[in-house]
Amino acid sequence: MTNNEHVTKCGTVSILGRPNVGKSTLLNQLVGEKISIVSPKPQTTRNKITGILTQDNVQMIFMDTPGLHKSRSKLGDMMNKTIYATADDVDLAVLVAQADKFPGTPEHTLIDRLRKNEIPCILALNKTDAAKKDEILPIIGKYATMYEFAAVVPISARTGDGCDALLKEIEALLPEGDHIFPEDALTDQPERVLAAELVREQLMRALHDEIPHGVVCETERFEELEDGRVEVDVLIVCEKDSHKSIIIGRQGAMLKNVGTAARREIEKMLDTQIFLKLWVKVKNDWKNNAYFLSELSVMQED
């Protein structure tokens, strides 16, 4: 990226879109580190995750949001509320859409929100590596009739193709201003929250389709030892006794495998040895328990 050395820029950028369109993958690609968990299942992201990229005189503060969806619980209501709040109060937005699919209800809803708040928006057409070129042009044409996008950038969040061009378009739209975060900051999320999310990521990768969305993880203890190693205790909450049995697995095999994979990811994040303990608790219908949701650090907003 080329920056005017006399101009300091800083701004907030929301990453919006429907579930499973690649928003979290894009955030991680842009920041260059794993900030937001990723899985093939939709609605992986539940809260607002902030990723920070500082290059020379430009600081971009990205906000990855849950995918806009039809809510069926208080948890879903909170997720959609997070999306709308983020769309309302940023300097610009990146609408991530699939390159080979025409806009549907989520895209129309988000564009209406951006139009109402007069938020400049870049359209990032994702998964171009899996789309045919003759499929993309009609879709760009359709989006052009819906909103006056500041730019349209075909990308592949998975491979990184087009992401440098996207960053240049974002930089051009950022306002002038002093940087908010230190130059080496990558996220504003506490390490204990990221640790819990990394455990949930491995659960989502390992479990049957009906179970992951009924699971939440919360770090109960995060203690750094004198020798630099860290002890992390994570509570896994599920909705049913039958789900608990599956999460634990025969002779504890599933929980052990999840713990091993999560520990490796947390060690990469913290660059130190981790002692990870997991245990599982059943809380019926926790997704509709407003008090329980309000107590979860992984669901807290600013």
PDB file of C-alpha atoms in Angstrom:
ATOM      1  CA  MET A   1       0.000   0.000   0.000  1.00  0.00           C
ATOM      2  CA  THR A   2       1.187   3.490  -0.760  1.00  0.00           C
ATOM      3  CA  ASN A   3       0.434   6.170   1.764  1.00  0.00           C
ATOM      4  CA  ASN A   4       0.880   9.906   1.825  1.00  0.00           C
ATOM      5  CA  GLU A   5       3.520  10.252   4.534  1.00  0.00           C
ATOM      6  CA  HIS A   6       2.023  13.529   5.714  1.00  0.00           C
ATOM      7  CA  VAL A   7      -1.521  12.167   6.206  1.00  0.00           C
ATOM      8  CA  THR A   8      -2.497   9.968   9.136  1.00  0.00           C
ATOM      9  CA  LYS A   9      -5.686   7.996   8.672  1.00  0.00           C
ATOM     10  CA  CYS A  10      -7.767   5.918  11.057  1.00  0.00           C
ATOM     11  CA  GLY A  11     -11.263   4.537  10.744  1.00  0.00           C
ATOM     12  CA  THR A  12     -13.697   1.766  11.549  1.00  0.00           C
ATOM     13  CA  VAL A  13     -14.776  -0.742   8.922  1.00  0.00           C
ATOM     14  CA  SER A  14     -17.672  -3.160   9.405  1.00  0.00           C
ATOM     15  CA  ILE A  15     -17.575  -6.485   7.567  1.00  0.00           C
ATOM     16  CA  LEU A  16     -21.170  -7.416   6.817  1.00  0.00           C
ATOM     17  CA  GLY A  17     -22.955 -10.224   5.008  1.00  0.00           C
ATOM     18  CA  ARG A  18     -25.071 -13.333   5.288  1.00  0.00           C
ATOM     19  CA  PRO A  19     -23.920 -16.397   7.287  1.00  0.00           C
ATOM     20  CA  ASN A  20     -21.061 -18.490   5.920  1.00  0.00           C
ATOM     21  CA  VAL A  21     -20.104 -16.049   3.175  1.00  0.00           C
ATOM     22  CA  GLY A  22     -16.491 -15.761   4.366  1.00  0.00           C
ATOM     23  CA  LYS A  23     -16.470 -12.670   6.600  1.00  0.00           C
ATOM     24  CA  SER A  24     -14.285 -14.168   9.328  1.00  0.00           C
ATOM     25  CA  THR A  25     -11.908 -15.673   6.777  1.00  0.00           C
ATOM     26  CA  LEU A  26     -11.621 -12.237   5.180  1.00  0.00           C
ATOM     27  CA  LEU A  27     -10.913 -10.538   8.508  1.00  0.00           C
ATOM     28  CA  ASN A  28      -8.129 -13.005   9.267  1.00  0.00           C
ATOM     29  CA  GLN A  29      -6.711 -12.558   5.755  1.00  0.00           C
ATOM     30  CA  LEU A  30      -6.706  -8.758   5.972  1.00  0.00           C
ATOM     31  CA  VAL A  31      -5.170  -8.595   9.441  1.00  0.00           C
ATOM     32  CA  GLY A  32      -2.687 -11.372   8.690  1.00  0.00           C
ATOM     33  CA  GLU A  33      -3.451 -13.272  11.905  1.00  0.00           C
ATOM     34  CA  LYS A  34      -6.214 -15.535  13.181  1.00  0.00           C
ATOM     35  CA  ILE A  35      -8.540 -13.176  15.037  1.00  0.00           C
ATOM     36  CA  SER A  36     -11.944 -14.671  14.294  1.00  0.00           C
ATOM     37  CA  ILE A  37     -12.779 -18.388  14.409  1.00  0.00           C
ATOM     38  CA  VAL A  38     -13.741 -20.133  11.187  1.00  0.00           C
ATOM     39  CA  SER A  39     -15.723 -23.260  10.409  1.00  0.00           C
ATOM     40  CA  PRO A  40     -17.740 -24.575   7.454  1.00  0.00           C
ATOM     41  CA  LYS A  41     -20.941 -24.153   9.485  1.00  0.00           C
ATOM     42  CA  PRO A  42     -23.018 -20.945   9.240  1.00  0.00           C
ATOM     43  CA  GLN A  43     -23.378 -18.490  12.143  1.00  0.00           C
ATOM     44  CA  THR A  44     -19.960 -19.343  13.551  1.00  0.00           C
ATOM     45  CA  THR A  45     -19.358 -15.734  14.626  1.00  0.00           C
ATOM     46  CA  ARG A  46     -21.713 -14.691  17.437  1.00  0.00           C
ATOM     47  CA  ASN A  47     -20.402 -11.342  18.577  1.00  0.00           C
ATOM     48  CA  LYS A  48     -18.466  -8.407  17.179  1.00  0.00           C
ATOM     49  CA  ILE A  49     -14.795  -9.271  16.701  1.00  0.00           C
ATOM     50  CA  THR A  50     -12.376  -6.402  16.169  1.00  0.00           C
ATOM     51  CA  GLY A  51      -9.268  -6.853  14.051  1.00  0.00           C
ATOM     52  CA  ILE A  52      -6.692  -4.080  13.688  1.00  0.00           C
ATOM     53  CA  LEU A  53      -4.323  -3.491  10.785  1.00  0.00           C
ATOM     54  CA  THR A  54      -1.767  -0.684  10.979  1.00  0.00           C
ATOM     55  CA  GLN A  55       0.373  -0.004   7.937  1.00  0.00           C
ATOM     56  CA  ASP A  56       2.561   3.081   7.966  1.00  0.00           C
ATOM     57  CA  ASN A  57       0.244   6.035   8.661  1.00  0.00           C
ATOM     58  CA  VAL A  58      -2.996   4.122   8.152  1.00  0.00           C
ATOM     59  CA  GLN A  59      -4.902   2.213  10.849  1.00  0.00           C
ATOM     60  CA  MET A  60      -7.923   0.142   9.855  1.00  0.00           C
ATOM     61  CA  ILE A  61     -10.202  -1.109  12.618  1.00  0.00           C
ATOM     62  CA  PHE A  62     -12.217  -4.002  11.224  1.00  0.00           C
ATOM     63  CA  MET A  63     -15.352  -5.333  12.874  1.00  0.00           C
ATOM     64  CA  ASP A  64     -16.361  -8.846  11.905  1.00  0.00           C
ATOM     65  CA  THR A  65     -20.052  -9.410  12.591  1.00  0.00           C
ATOM     66  CA  PRO A  66     -22.380 -12.420  12.749  1.00  0.00           C
ATOM     67  CA  GLY A  67     -24.200 -13.304   9.551  1.00  0.00           C
ATOM     68  CA  LEU A  68     -27.604 -11.662   9.248  1.00  0.00           C
ATOM     69  CA  HIS A  69     -30.232 -14.386   9.636  1.00  0.00           C
ATOM     70  CA  LYS A  70     -33.810 -15.027  10.696  1.00  0.00           C
ATOM     71  CA  SER A  71     -33.661 -15.149  14.466  1.00  0.00           C
ATOM     72  CA  ARG A  72     -35.231 -18.042  16.379  1.00  0.00           C
ATOM     73  CA  SER A  73     -33.901 -17.253  19.872  1.00  0.00           C
ATOM     74  CA  LYS A  74     -32.727 -14.460  22.155  1.00  0.00           C
ATOM     75  CA  LEU A  75     -29.191 -15.373  21.106  1.00  0.00           C
ATOM     76  CA  GLY A  76     -30.187 -14.777  17.486  1.00  0.00           C
ATOM     77  CA  ASP A  77     -31.785 -11.478  18.456  1.00  0.00           C
ATOM     78  CA  MET A  78     -28.534 -10.389  20.137  1.00  0.00           C
ATOM     79  CA  MET A  79     -26.508 -11.392  17.081  1.00  0.00           C
ATOM     80  CA  ASN A  80     -28.714  -9.406  14.703  1.00  0.00           C
ATOM     81  CA  LYS A  81     -28.694  -6.446  17.088  1.00  0.00           C
ATOM     82  CA  THR A  82     -24.888  -6.521  16.980  1.00  0.00           C
ATOM     83  CA  ILE A  83     -24.983  -6.457  13.176  1.00  0.00           C
ATOM     84  CA  TYR A  84     -27.297  -3.449  13.028  1.00  0.00           C
ATOM     85  CA  ALA A  85     -25.370  -1.536  15.687  1.00  0.00           C
ATOM     86  CA  THR A  86     -22.117  -2.113  13.809  1.00  0.00           C
ATOM     87  CA  ALA A  87     -23.662  -1.102  10.496  1.00  0.00           C
ATOM     88  CA  ASP A  88     -24.946   2.134  12.046  1.00  0.00           C
ATOM     89  CA  ASP A  89     -21.777   3.442  13.654  1.00  0.00           C
ATOM     90  CA  VAL A  90     -18.750   2.988  11.392  1.00  0.00           C
ATOM     91  CA  ASP A  91     -16.816   5.066   8.877  1.00  0.00           C
ATOM     92  CA  LEU A  92     -17.408   2.590   6.079  1.00  0.00           C
ATOM     93  CA  ALA A  93     -18.615  -0.927   5.408  1.00  0.00           C
ATOM     94  CA  VAL A  94     -17.529  -3.902   3.359  1.00  0.00           C
ATOM     95  CA  LEU A  95     -20.476  -5.976   2.186  1.00  0.00           C
ATOM     96  CA  VAL A  96     -19.243  -9.500   1.548  1.00  0.00           C
ATOM     97  CA  ALA A  97     -21.344 -11.435  -0.941  1.00  0.00           C
ATOM     98  CA  GLN A  98     -20.822 -14.625  -2.891  1.00  0.00           C
ATOM     99  CA  ALA A  99     -19.575 -14.006  -6.417  1.00  0.00           C
ATOM    100  CA  ASP A 100     -21.865 -16.562  -8.057  1.00  0.00           C
ATOM    101  CA  LYS A 101     -25.107 -15.823  -6.166  1.00  0.00           C
ATOM    102  CA  PHE A 102     -27.599 -13.041  -6.757  1.00  0.00           C
ATOM    103  CA  PRO A 103     -28.544 -10.846  -3.761  1.00  0.00           C
ATOM    104  CA  GLY A 104     -31.236 -12.132  -1.447  1.00  0.00           C
ATOM    105  CA  THR A 105     -33.067 -10.903   1.632  1.00  0.00           C
ATOM    106  CA  PRO A 106     -29.933 -10.499   3.853  1.00  0.00           C
ATOM    107  CA  GLU A 107     -28.187  -8.349   1.250  1.00  0.00           C
ATOM    108  CA  HIS A 108     -31.289  -6.219   0.615  1.00  0.00           C
ATOM    109  CA  THR A 109     -31.759  -5.696   4.372  1.00  0.00           C
ATOM    110  CA  LEU A 110     -28.144  -4.697   4.957  1.00  0.00           C
ATOM    111  CA  ILE A 111     -28.065  -2.354   1.963  1.00  0.00           C
ATOM    112  CA  ASP A 112     -31.256  -0.646   3.173  1.00  0.00           C
ATOM    113  CA  ARG A 113     -29.592  -0.121   6.552  1.00  0.00           C
ATOM    114  CA  LEU A 114     -26.447   1.327   4.989  1.00  0.00           C
ATOM    115  CA  ARG A 115     -28.496   3.606   2.750  1.00  0.00           C
ATOM    116  CA  LYS A 116     -30.496   4.868   5.727  1.00  0.00           C
ATOM    117  CA  ASN A 117     -27.313   5.779   7.590  1.00  0.00           C
ATOM    118  CA  GLU A 118     -25.469   7.019   4.489  1.00  0.00           C
ATOM    119  CA  ILE A 119     -22.528   4.674   5.120  1.00  0.00           C
ATOM    120  CA  PRO A 120     -20.096   4.379   2.204  1.00  0.00           C
ATOM    121  CA  CYS A 121     -19.767   0.734   1.227  1.00  0.00           C
ATOM    122  CA  ILE A 122     -17.440  -1.459  -0.799  1.00  0.00           C
ATOM    123  CA  LEU A 123     -18.888  -4.612  -2.343  1.00  0.00           C
ATOM    124  CA  ALA A 124     -16.482  -7.536  -1.939  1.00  0.00           C
ATOM    125  CA  LEU A 125     -17.573 -10.416  -4.156  1.00  0.00           C
ATOM    126  CA  ASN A 126     -16.049 -13.412  -2.441  1.00  0.00           C
ATOM    127  CA  LYS A 127     -15.219 -16.966  -3.517  1.00  0.00           C
ATOM    128  CA  THR A 128     -14.164 -15.901  -7.006  1.00  0.00           C
ATOM    129  CA  ASP A 129     -11.844 -18.913  -7.047  1.00  0.00           C
ATOM    130  CA  ALA A 130     -14.957 -21.116  -7.208  1.00  0.00           C
ATOM    131  CA  ALA A 131     -17.000 -18.966  -9.617  1.00  0.00           C
ATOM    132  CA  LYS A 132     -16.937 -18.631 -13.398  1.00  0.00           C
ATOM    133  CA  LYS A 133     -16.221 -15.202 -14.839  1.00  0.00           C
ATOM    134  CA  ASP A 134     -19.406 -15.187 -16.913  1.00  0.00           C
ATOM    135  CA  GLU A 135     -21.379 -15.726 -13.677  1.00  0.00           C
ATOM    136  CA  ILE A 136     -19.896 -12.715 -11.921  1.00  0.00           C
ATOM    137  CA  LEU A 137     -20.741  -9.883 -14.341  1.00  0.00           C
ATOM    138  CA  PRO A 138     -24.562 -10.249 -14.144  1.00  0.00           C
ATOM    139  CA  ILE A 139     -24.327 -10.306 -10.351  1.00  0.00           C
ATOM    140  CA  ILE A 140     -22.241  -7.122 -10.314  1.00  0.00           C
ATOM    141  CA  GLY A 141     -24.872  -5.564 -12.570  1.00  0.00           C
ATOM    142  CA  LYS A 142     -27.662  -6.507 -10.184  1.00  0.00           C
ATOM    143  CA  TYR A 143     -25.858  -5.078  -7.162  1.00  0.00           C
ATOM    144  CA  ALA A 144     -25.184  -1.866  -9.109  1.00  0.00           C
ATOM    145  CA  THR A 145     -28.941  -1.292  -9.336  1.00  0.00           C
ATOM    146  CA  MET A 146     -29.324  -1.635  -5.548  1.00  0.00           C
ATOM    147  CA  TYR A 147     -26.713   0.774  -4.170  1.00  0.00           C
ATOM    148  CA  GLU A 148     -24.051   3.211  -5.263  1.00  0.00           C
ATOM    149  CA  PHE A 149     -21.057   1.232  -4.031  1.00  0.00           C
ATOM    150  CA  ALA A 150     -17.800   3.110  -3.586  1.00  0.00           C
ATOM    151  CA  ALA A 151     -16.037   0.184  -5.272  1.00  0.00           C
ATOM    152  CA  VAL A 152     -16.647  -3.392  -6.337  1.00  0.00           C
ATOM    153  CA  VAL A 153     -13.742  -5.762  -5.663  1.00  0.00           C
ATOM    154  CA  PRO A 154     -13.746  -9.464  -6.591  1.00  0.00           C
ATOM    155  CA  ILE A 155     -11.807 -11.408  -3.970  1.00  0.00           C
ATOM    156  CA  SER A 156     -11.034 -14.822  -2.589  1.00  0.00           C
ATOM    157  CA  ALA A 157     -10.783 -14.543   1.180  1.00  0.00           C
ATOM    158  CA  ARG A 158      -9.467 -18.106   1.264  1.00  0.00           C
ATOM    159  CA  THR A 159      -6.491 -17.526  -1.047  1.00  0.00           C
ATOM    160  CA  GLY A 160      -6.055 -13.802  -0.460  1.00  0.00           C
ATOM    161  CA  ASP A 161      -6.563 -12.975  -4.143  1.00  0.00           C
ATOM    162  CA  GLY A 162      -7.872  -9.422  -4.504  1.00  0.00           C
ATOM    163  CA  CYS A 163      -7.369  -8.546  -0.832  1.00  0.00           C
ATOM    164  CA  ASP A 164      -4.577  -6.040  -1.522  1.00  0.00           C
ATOM    165  CA  ALA A 165      -6.874  -4.239  -3.956  1.00  0.00           C
ATOM    166  CA  LEU A 166      -9.606  -4.251  -1.303  1.00  0.00           C
ATOM    167  CA  LEU A 167      -7.239  -2.709   1.258  1.00  0.00           C
ATOM    168  CA  LYS A 168      -6.348   0.087  -1.170  1.00  0.00           C
ATOM    169  CA  GLU A 169     -10.019   0.887  -1.697  1.00  0.00           C
ATOM    170  CA  ILE A 170     -10.608   0.909   2.052  1.00  0.00           C
ATOM    171  CA  GLU A 171      -7.620   3.188   2.655  1.00  0.00           C
ATOM    172  CA  ALA A 172      -8.915   5.686   0.113  1.00  0.00           C
ATOM    173  CA  LEU A 173     -12.206   6.006   2.021  1.00  0.00           C
ATOM    174  CA  LEU A 174     -10.809   6.260   5.552  1.00  0.00           C
ATOM    175  CA  PRO A 175     -11.010   9.642   7.301  1.00  0.00           C
ATOM    176  CA  GLU A 176      -7.953  11.485   8.503  1.00  0.00           C
ATOM    177  CA  GLY A 177      -7.276  11.091  12.201  1.00  0.00           C
ATOM    178  CA  ASP A 178      -4.900   9.867  14.878  1.00  0.00           C
ATOM    179  CA  HIS A 179      -4.494   6.155  15.488  1.00  0.00           C
ATOM    180  CA  ILE A 180      -6.583   4.709  18.304  1.00  0.00           C
ATOM    181  CA  PHE A 181      -4.613   1.523  19.000  1.00  0.00           C
ATOM    182  CA  PRO A 182      -0.873   0.839  19.383  1.00  0.00           C
ATOM    183  CA  GLU A 183       0.929   0.012  16.150  1.00  0.00           C
ATOM    184  CA  ASP A 184       1.401  -3.665  17.064  1.00  0.00           C
ATOM    185  CA  ALA A 185      -2.199  -4.279  18.237  1.00  0.00           C
ATOM    186  CA  LEU A 186      -4.126  -6.953  16.311  1.00  0.00           C
ATOM    187  CA  THR A 187      -7.395  -7.039  18.261  1.00  0.00           C
ATOM    188  CA  ASP A 188      -9.159  -5.547  21.251  1.00  0.00           C
ATOM    189  CA  GLN A 189     -10.481  -8.948  22.333  1.00  0.00           C
ATOM    190  CA  PRO A 190      -9.086 -10.244  25.674  1.00  0.00           C
ATOM    191  CA  GLU A 191      -6.989 -13.391  25.406  1.00  0.00           C
ATOM    192  CA  ARG A 192      -9.393 -15.284  27.684  1.00  0.00           C
ATOM    193  CA  VAL A 193     -12.247 -14.586  25.240  1.00  0.00           C
ATOM    194  CA  LEU A 194     -10.166 -15.690  22.256  1.00  0.00           C
ATOM    195  CA  ALA A 195      -9.211 -18.889  24.093  1.00  0.00           C
ATOM    196  CA  ALA A 196     -12.867 -19.784  24.681  1.00  0.00           C
ATOM    197  CA  GLU A 197     -13.684 -19.085  21.051  1.00  0.00           C
ATOM    198  CA  LEU A 198     -10.852 -21.324  19.874  1.00  0.00           C
ATOM    199  CA  VAL A 199     -12.335 -24.164  21.926  1.00  0.00           C
ATOM    200  CA  ARG A 200     -15.744 -23.519  20.342  1.00  0.00           C
ATOM    201  CA  GLU A 201     -14.170 -23.544  16.899  1.00  0.00           C
ATOM    202  CA  GLN A 202     -12.860 -27.064  17.441  1.00  0.00           C
ATOM    203  CA  LEU A 203     -16.249 -28.167  18.774  1.00  0.00           C
ATOM    204  CA  MET A 204     -17.938 -26.824  15.647  1.00  0.00           C
ATOM    205  CA  ARG A 205     -15.487 -28.701  13.468  1.00  0.00           C
ATOM    206  CA  ALA A 206     -15.949 -31.959  15.356  1.00  0.00           C
ATOM    207  CA  LEU A 207     -19.653 -32.130  16.197  1.00  0.00           C
ATOM    208  CA  HIS A 208     -22.775 -33.098  14.289  1.00  0.00           C
ATOM    209  CA  ASP A 209     -24.724 -30.321  12.580  1.00  0.00           C
ATOM    210  CA  GLU A 210     -27.478 -30.050  15.204  1.00  0.00           C
ATOM    211  CA  ILE A 211     -25.178 -29.583  18.186  1.00  0.00           C
ATOM    212  CA  PRO A 212     -22.680 -26.709  17.542  1.00  0.00           C
ATOM    213  CA  HIS A 213     -25.222 -23.901  17.656  1.00  0.00           C
ATOM    214  CA  GLY A 214     -26.374 -25.172  21.032  1.00  0.00           C
ATOM    215  CA  VAL A 215     -22.885 -24.821  22.522  1.00  0.00           C
ATOM    216  CA  VAL A 216     -21.180 -21.861  24.135  1.00  0.00           C
ATOM    217  CA  CYS A 217     -17.737 -21.701  25.752  1.00  0.00           C
ATOM    218  CA  GLU A 218     -16.615 -19.480  28.600  1.00  0.00           C
ATOM    219  CA  THR A 219     -13.127 -19.156  30.089  1.00  0.00           C
ATOM    220  CA  GLU A 220     -13.478 -19.661  33.846  1.00  0.00           C
ATOM    221  CA  ARG A 221      -9.774 -19.299  34.670  1.00  0.00           C
ATOM    222  CA  PHE A 222      -6.834 -17.791  32.789  1.00  0.00           C
ATOM    223  CA  GLU A 223      -3.644 -17.681  34.846  1.00  0.00           C
ATOM    224  CA  GLU A 224      -0.103 -16.973  33.697  1.00  0.00           C
ATOM    225  CA  LEU A 225       2.506 -18.919  35.672  1.00  0.00           C
ATOM    226  CA  GLU A 226       5.869 -17.560  36.765  1.00  0.00           C
ATOM    227  CA  ASP A 227       7.663 -19.511  34.034  1.00  0.00           C
ATOM    228  CA  GLY A 228       5.487 -17.947  31.305  1.00  0.00           C
ATOM    229  CA  ARG A 229       3.209 -20.923  30.764  1.00  0.00           C
ATOM    230  CA  VAL A 230      -0.538 -20.388  31.034  1.00  0.00           C
ATOM    231  CA  GLU A 231      -3.287 -22.418  32.674  1.00  0.00           C
ATOM    232  CA  VAL A 232      -6.684 -22.091  30.987  1.00  0.00           C
ATOM    233  CA  ASP A 233      -9.956 -23.610  32.232  1.00  0.00           C
ATOM    234  CA  VAL A 234     -12.872 -23.465  29.786  1.00  0.00           C
ATOM    235  CA  LEU A 235     -16.483 -24.370  30.551  1.00  0.00           C
ATOM    236  CA  ILE A 236     -18.533 -25.801  27.673  1.00  0.00           C
ATOM    237  CA  VAL A 237     -22.267 -25.226  28.055  1.00  0.00           C
ATOM    238  CA  CYS A 238     -24.733 -27.259  25.975  1.00  0.00           C
ATOM    239  CA  GLU A 239     -28.527 -27.575  25.893  1.00  0.00           C
ATOM    240  CA  LYS A 240     -29.196 -31.283  26.429  1.00  0.00           C
ATOM    241  CA  ASP A 241     -27.829 -34.265  28.372  1.00  0.00           C
ATOM    242  CA  SER A 242     -27.624 -36.160  25.093  1.00  0.00           C
ATOM    243  CA  HIS A 243     -25.437 -33.403  23.655  1.00  0.00           C
ATOM    244  CA  LYS A 244     -23.191 -33.551  26.695  1.00  0.00           C
ATOM    245  CA  SER A 245     -22.648 -37.266  26.139  1.00  0.00           C
ATOM    246  CA  ILE A 246     -21.701 -36.660  22.499  1.00  0.00           C
ATOM    247  CA  ILE A 247     -19.341 -33.790  23.381  1.00  0.00           C
ATOM    248  CA  ILE A 248     -17.550 -35.945  25.959  1.00  0.00           C
ATOM    249  CA  GLY A 249     -17.567 -38.990  23.689  1.00  0.00           C
ATOM    250  CA  ARG A 250     -16.865 -42.605  24.456  1.00  0.00           C
ATOM    251  CA  GLN A 251     -14.417 -42.769  27.362  1.00  0.00           C
ATOM    252  CA  GLY A 252     -13.883 -39.024  26.942  1.00  0.00           C
ATOM    253  CA  ALA A 253     -12.355 -39.382  23.472  1.00  0.00           C
ATOM    254  CA  MET A 254     -14.221 -36.524  21.774  1.00  0.00           C
ATOM    255  CA  LEU A 255     -13.502 -34.006  24.538  1.00  0.00           C
ATOM    256  CA  LYS A 256      -9.850 -35.072  24.598  1.00  0.00           C
ATOM    257  CA  ASN A 257      -9.491 -34.591  20.829  1.00  0.00           C
ATOM    258  CA  VAL A 258     -11.205 -31.205  20.964  1.00  0.00           C
ATOM    259  CA  GLY A 259      -8.973 -30.157  23.851  1.00  0.00           C
ATOM    260  CA  THR A 260      -5.799 -31.231  22.048  1.00  0.00           C
ATOM    261  CA  ALA A 261      -6.706 -29.318  18.891  1.00  0.00           C
ATOM    262  CA  ALA A 262      -7.808 -26.223  20.833  1.00  0.00           C
ATOM    263  CA  ARG A 263      -4.674 -26.256  22.976  1.00  0.00           C
ATOM    264  CA  ARG A 264      -2.509 -26.177  19.847  1.00  0.00           C
ATOM    265  CA  GLU A 265      -4.421 -23.169  18.498  1.00  0.00           C
ATOM    266  CA  ILE A 266      -4.201 -21.309  21.816  1.00  0.00           C
ATOM    267  CA  GLU A 267      -0.468 -22.024  22.009  1.00  0.00           C
ATOM    268  CA  LYS A 268      -0.044 -20.530  18.524  1.00  0.00           C
ATOM    269  CA  MET A 269      -1.940 -17.451  19.635  1.00  0.00           C
ATOM    270  CA  LEU A 270      -0.043 -16.945  22.894  1.00  0.00           C
ATOM    271  CA  ASP A 271       3.293 -18.377  21.757  1.00  0.00           C
ATOM    272  CA  THR A 272       3.745 -20.327  24.971  1.00  0.00           C
ATOM    273  CA  GLN A 273       2.879 -23.690  26.504  1.00  0.00           C
ATOM    274  CA  ILE A 274      -0.743 -24.059  27.602  1.00  0.00           C
ATOM    275  CA  PHE A 275      -2.364 -26.302  30.209  1.00  0.00           C
ATOM    276  CA  LEU A 276      -5.978 -26.546  29.057  1.00  0.00           C
ATOM    277  CA  LYS A 277      -8.798 -28.053  31.104  1.00  0.00           C
ATOM    278  CA  LEU A 278     -12.311 -28.520  29.693  1.00  0.00           C
ATOM    279  CA  TRP A 279     -15.526 -29.550  31.344  1.00  0.00           C
ATOM    280  CA  VAL A 280     -19.117 -29.736  30.132  1.00  0.00           C
ATOM    281  CA  LYS A 281     -22.317 -28.472  31.747  1.00  0.00           C
ATOM    282  CA  VAL A 282     -25.957 -28.691  30.617  1.00  0.00           C
ATOM    283  CA  LYS A 283     -28.130 -25.564  30.765  1.00  0.00           C
ATOM    284  CA  ASN A 284     -31.498 -26.118  29.127  1.00  0.00           C
ATOM    285  CA  ASP A 285     -32.504 -23.520  26.529  1.00  0.00           C
ATOM    286  CA  TRP A 286     -29.595 -21.220  27.397  1.00  0.00           C
ATOM    287  CA  LYS A 287     -29.992 -19.413  24.046  1.00  0.00           C
ATOM    288  CA  ASN A 288     -33.254 -17.900  25.343  1.00  0.00           C
ATOM    289  CA  ASN A 289     -31.979 -17.068  28.830  1.00  0.00           C
ATOM    290  CA  ALA A 290     -31.375 -13.309  28.773  1.00  0.00           C
ATOM    291  CA  TYR A 291     -29.561 -13.267  32.128  1.00  0.00           C
ATOM    292  CA  PHE A 292     -27.222 -16.106  31.156  1.00  0.00           C
ATOM    293  CA  LEU A 293     -26.420 -14.451  27.810  1.00  0.00           C
ATOM    294  CA  SER A 294     -25.702 -11.133  29.522  1.00  0.00           C
ATOM    295  CA  GLU A 295     -23.186 -12.834  31.812  1.00  0.00           C
ATOM    296  CA  LEU A 296     -21.174 -14.375  28.976  1.00  0.00           C
ATOM    297  CA  SER A 297     -17.988 -12.466  28.201  1.00  0.00           C
ATOM    298  CA  VAL A 298     -17.994 -13.845  24.650  1.00  0.00           C
ATOM    299  CA  MET A 299     -21.291 -12.020  24.056  1.00  0.00           C
ATOM    300  CA  GLN A 300     -20.336  -8.689  25.575  1.00  0.00           C
ATOM    301  CA  GLU A 301     -20.266  -5.544  23.446  1.00  0.00           C
ATOM    302  CA  ASP A 302     -18.495  -2.246  24.056  1.00  0.00           C
TER     303      ASP A 302
END
